[in-house]
PDB file of C-alpha atoms in Angstrom:
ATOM      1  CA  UNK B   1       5.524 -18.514  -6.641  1.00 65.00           C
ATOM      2  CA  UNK B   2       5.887 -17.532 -10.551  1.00 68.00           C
ATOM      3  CA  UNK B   3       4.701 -14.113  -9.681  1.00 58.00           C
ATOM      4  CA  UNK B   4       7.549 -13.358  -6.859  1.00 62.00           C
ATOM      5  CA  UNK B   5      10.212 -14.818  -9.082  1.00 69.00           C
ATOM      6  CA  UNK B   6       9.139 -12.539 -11.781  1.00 64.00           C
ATOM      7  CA  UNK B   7       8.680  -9.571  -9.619  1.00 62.00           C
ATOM      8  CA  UNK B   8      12.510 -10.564  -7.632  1.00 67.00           C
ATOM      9  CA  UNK B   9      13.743 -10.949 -11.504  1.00 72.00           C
ATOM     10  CA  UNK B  10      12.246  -7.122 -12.861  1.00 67.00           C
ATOM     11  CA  UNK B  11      12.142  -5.107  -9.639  1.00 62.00           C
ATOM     12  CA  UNK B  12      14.679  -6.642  -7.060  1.00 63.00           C
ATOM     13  CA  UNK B  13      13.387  -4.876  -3.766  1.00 59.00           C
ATOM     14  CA  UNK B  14      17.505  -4.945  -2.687  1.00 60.00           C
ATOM     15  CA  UNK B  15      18.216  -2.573  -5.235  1.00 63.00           C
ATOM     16  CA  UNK B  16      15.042  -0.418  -5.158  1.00 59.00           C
ATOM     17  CA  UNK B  17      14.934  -0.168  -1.263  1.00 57.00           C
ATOM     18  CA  UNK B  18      18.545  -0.712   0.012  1.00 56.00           C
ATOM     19  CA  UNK B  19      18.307   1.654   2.708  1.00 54.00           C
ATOM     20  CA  UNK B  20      15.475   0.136   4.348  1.00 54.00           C
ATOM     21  CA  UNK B  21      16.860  -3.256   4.358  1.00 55.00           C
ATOM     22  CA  UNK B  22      19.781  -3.209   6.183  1.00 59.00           C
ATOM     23  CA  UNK B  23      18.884  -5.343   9.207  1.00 59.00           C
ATOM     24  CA  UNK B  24      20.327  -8.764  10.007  1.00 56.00           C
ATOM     25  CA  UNK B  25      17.059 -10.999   8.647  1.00 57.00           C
ATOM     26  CA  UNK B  26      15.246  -8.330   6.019  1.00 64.00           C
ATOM     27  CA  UNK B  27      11.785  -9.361   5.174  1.00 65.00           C
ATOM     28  CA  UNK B  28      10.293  -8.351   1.748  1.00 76.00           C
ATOM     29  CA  UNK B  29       7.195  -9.079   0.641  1.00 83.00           C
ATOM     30  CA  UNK B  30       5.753  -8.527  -2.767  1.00 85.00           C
ATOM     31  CA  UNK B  31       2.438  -8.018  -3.723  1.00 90.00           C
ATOM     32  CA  UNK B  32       0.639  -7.131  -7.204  1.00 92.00           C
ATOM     33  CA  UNK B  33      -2.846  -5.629  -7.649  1.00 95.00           C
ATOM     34  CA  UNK B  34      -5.126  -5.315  -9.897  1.00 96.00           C
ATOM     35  CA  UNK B  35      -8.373  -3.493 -10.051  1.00 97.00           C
ATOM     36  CA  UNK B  36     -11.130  -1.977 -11.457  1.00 97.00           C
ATOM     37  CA  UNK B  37     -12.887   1.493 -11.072  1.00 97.00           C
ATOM     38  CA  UNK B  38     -14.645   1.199  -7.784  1.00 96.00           C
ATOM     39  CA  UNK B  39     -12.457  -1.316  -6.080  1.00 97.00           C
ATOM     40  CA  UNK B  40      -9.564  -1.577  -3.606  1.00 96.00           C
ATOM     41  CA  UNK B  41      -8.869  -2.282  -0.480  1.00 96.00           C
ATOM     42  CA  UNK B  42     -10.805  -1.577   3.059  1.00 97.00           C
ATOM     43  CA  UNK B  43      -9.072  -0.282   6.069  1.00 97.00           C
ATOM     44  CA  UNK B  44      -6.257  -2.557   7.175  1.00 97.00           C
ATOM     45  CA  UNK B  45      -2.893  -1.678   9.095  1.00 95.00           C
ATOM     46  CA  UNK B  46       0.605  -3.602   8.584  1.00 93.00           C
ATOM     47  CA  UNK B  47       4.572  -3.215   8.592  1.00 91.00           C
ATOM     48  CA  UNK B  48       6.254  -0.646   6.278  1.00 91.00           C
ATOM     49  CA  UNK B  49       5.360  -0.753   2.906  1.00 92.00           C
ATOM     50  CA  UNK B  50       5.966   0.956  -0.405  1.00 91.00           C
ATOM     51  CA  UNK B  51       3.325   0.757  -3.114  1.00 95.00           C
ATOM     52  CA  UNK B  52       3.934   2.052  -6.797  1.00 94.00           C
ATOM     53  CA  UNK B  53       1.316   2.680  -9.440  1.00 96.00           C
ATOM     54  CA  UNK B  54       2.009   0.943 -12.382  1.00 95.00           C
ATOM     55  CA  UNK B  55      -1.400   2.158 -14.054  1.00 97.00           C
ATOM     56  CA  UNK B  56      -4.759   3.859 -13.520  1.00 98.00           C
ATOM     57  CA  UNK B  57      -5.386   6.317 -10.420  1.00 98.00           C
ATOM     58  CA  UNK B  58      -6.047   5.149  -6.840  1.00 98.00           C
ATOM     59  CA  UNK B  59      -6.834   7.311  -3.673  1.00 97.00           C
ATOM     60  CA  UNK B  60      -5.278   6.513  -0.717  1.00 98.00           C
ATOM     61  CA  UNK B  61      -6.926   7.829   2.797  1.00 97.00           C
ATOM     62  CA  UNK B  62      -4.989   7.581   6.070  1.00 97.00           C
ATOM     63  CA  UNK B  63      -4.772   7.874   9.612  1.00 97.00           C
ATOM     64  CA  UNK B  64      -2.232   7.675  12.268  1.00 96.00           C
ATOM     65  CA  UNK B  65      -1.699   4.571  14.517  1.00 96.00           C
ATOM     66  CA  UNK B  66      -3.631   6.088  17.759  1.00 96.00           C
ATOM     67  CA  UNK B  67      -6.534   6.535  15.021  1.00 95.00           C
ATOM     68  CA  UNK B  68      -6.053   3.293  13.218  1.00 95.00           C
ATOM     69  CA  UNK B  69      -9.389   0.846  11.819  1.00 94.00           C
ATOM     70  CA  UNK B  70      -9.852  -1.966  10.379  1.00 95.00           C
ATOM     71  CA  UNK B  71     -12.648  -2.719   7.858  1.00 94.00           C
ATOM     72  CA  UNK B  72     -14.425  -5.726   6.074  1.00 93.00           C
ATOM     73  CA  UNK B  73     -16.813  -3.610   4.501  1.00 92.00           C
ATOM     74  CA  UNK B  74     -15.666  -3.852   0.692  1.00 92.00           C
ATOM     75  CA  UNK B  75     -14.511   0.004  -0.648  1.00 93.00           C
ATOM     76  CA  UNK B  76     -17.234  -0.539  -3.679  1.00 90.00           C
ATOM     77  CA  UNK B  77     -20.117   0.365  -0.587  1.00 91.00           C
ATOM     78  CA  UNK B  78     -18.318   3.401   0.731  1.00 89.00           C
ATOM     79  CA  UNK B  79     -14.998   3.580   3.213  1.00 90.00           C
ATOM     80  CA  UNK B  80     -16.520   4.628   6.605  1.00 89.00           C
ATOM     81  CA  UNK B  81     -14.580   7.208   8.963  1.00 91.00           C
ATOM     82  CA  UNK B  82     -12.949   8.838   6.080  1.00 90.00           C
ATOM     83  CA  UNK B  83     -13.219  12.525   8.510  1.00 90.00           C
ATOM     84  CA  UNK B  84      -9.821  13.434  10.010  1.00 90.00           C
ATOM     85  CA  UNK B  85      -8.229  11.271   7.506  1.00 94.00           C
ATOM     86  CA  UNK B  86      -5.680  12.396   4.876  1.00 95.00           C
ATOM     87  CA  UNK B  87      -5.837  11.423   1.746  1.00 95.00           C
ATOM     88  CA  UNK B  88      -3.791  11.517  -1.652  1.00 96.00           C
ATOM     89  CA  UNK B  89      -4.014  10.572  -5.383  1.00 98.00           C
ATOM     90  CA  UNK B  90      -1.359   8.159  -6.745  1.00 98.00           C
ATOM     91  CA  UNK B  91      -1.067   8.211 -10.671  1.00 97.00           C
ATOM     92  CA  UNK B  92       1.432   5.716 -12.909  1.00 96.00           C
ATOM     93  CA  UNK B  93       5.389   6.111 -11.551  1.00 93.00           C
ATOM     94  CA  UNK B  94       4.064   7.627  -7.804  1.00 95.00           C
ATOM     95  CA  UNK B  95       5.039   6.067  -5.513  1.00 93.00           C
ATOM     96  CA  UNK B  96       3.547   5.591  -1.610  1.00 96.00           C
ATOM     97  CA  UNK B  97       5.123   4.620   1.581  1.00 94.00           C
ATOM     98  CA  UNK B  98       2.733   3.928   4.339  1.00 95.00           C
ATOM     99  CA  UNK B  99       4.522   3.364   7.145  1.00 93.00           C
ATOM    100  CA  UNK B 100       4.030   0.543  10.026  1.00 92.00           C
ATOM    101  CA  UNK B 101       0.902   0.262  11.795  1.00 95.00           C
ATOM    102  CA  UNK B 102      -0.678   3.202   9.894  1.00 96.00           C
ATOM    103  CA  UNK B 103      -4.057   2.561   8.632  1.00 97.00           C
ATOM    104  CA  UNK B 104      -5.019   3.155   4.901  1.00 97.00           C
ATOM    105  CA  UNK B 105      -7.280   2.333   2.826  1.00 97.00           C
ATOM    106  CA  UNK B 106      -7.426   2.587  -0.925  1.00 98.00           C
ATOM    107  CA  UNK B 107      -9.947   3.194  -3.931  1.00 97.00           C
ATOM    108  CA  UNK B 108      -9.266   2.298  -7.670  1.00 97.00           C
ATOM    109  CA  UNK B 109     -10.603   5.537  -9.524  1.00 97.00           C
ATOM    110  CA  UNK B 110      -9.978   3.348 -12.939  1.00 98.00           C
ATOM    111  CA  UNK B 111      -8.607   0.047 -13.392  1.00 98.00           C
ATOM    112  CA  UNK B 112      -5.599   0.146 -11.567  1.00 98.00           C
ATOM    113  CA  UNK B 113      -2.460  -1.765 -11.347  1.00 96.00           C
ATOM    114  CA  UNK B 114       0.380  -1.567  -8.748  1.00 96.00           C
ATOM    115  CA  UNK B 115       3.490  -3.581  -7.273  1.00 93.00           C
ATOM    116  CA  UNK B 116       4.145  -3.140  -3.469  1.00 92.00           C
ATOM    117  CA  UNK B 117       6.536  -4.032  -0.844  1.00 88.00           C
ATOM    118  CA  UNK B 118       5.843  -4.917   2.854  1.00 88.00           C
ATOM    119  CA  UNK B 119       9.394  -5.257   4.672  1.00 81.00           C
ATOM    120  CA  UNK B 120      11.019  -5.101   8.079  1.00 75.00           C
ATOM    121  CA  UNK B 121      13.247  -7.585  10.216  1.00 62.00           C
ATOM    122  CA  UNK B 122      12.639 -10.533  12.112  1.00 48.00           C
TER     123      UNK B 122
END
């Protein structure tokens, strides 16, 4: 798509993560979003992945695998089973690595805008 050519063009994920894609058949996938105050997304689980915070101010919460959820409810009527979880504020140039098969969820404080990277190996 236009938006993985442009994101493969301005942030190559080669040269930002090297170290992490050294196996034989590396996977990347970029993502972009974009969000305002009150929205995000619910609790969800996948490979590793980096996020970084272009703009705004998003909370992450999350829990270990053997206390991993998933959620449909949308974050704008609450995240449930927040207790146990941890939890951290991510500002413009932080930068988050949840790692596989940890759960997180995430709330936009403000309108927010961030580039991530799923990767791993086939």
């Amino acid at each position: 798509s236009a938006m993985s050519a442009m994101l493969a063009r301005d942030l190559p994920a080669a040269e930002v993560l090297p170290f992490m894609l050294r196996g034989s058949n590396p996977v990347v996938l970029p993502q972009v979003s974009l969000g305002q105050s009150g929205t995000g997304a619910p609790w969800h689980w996948h490979q590793d992945a980096f996020n970084v915070c272009i703009a705004g101010e998003r909370v992450w919460y999350l829990k270990p695998p053997a206390e991993a959820l998933m959620s449909r409810q949308p974050v704008v009527n609450g995240v449930p089973r927040l207790e146990g979880s941890w939890h951290a504020v991510q500002r413009p140039g932080d930068i988050v690595y949840v790692p596989e098969l940890w759960a997180h969820c995430v709330v936009n404080r403000i309108l927010s805008c961030s580039v991530a990277f799923e990767f791993g190996n086939l």
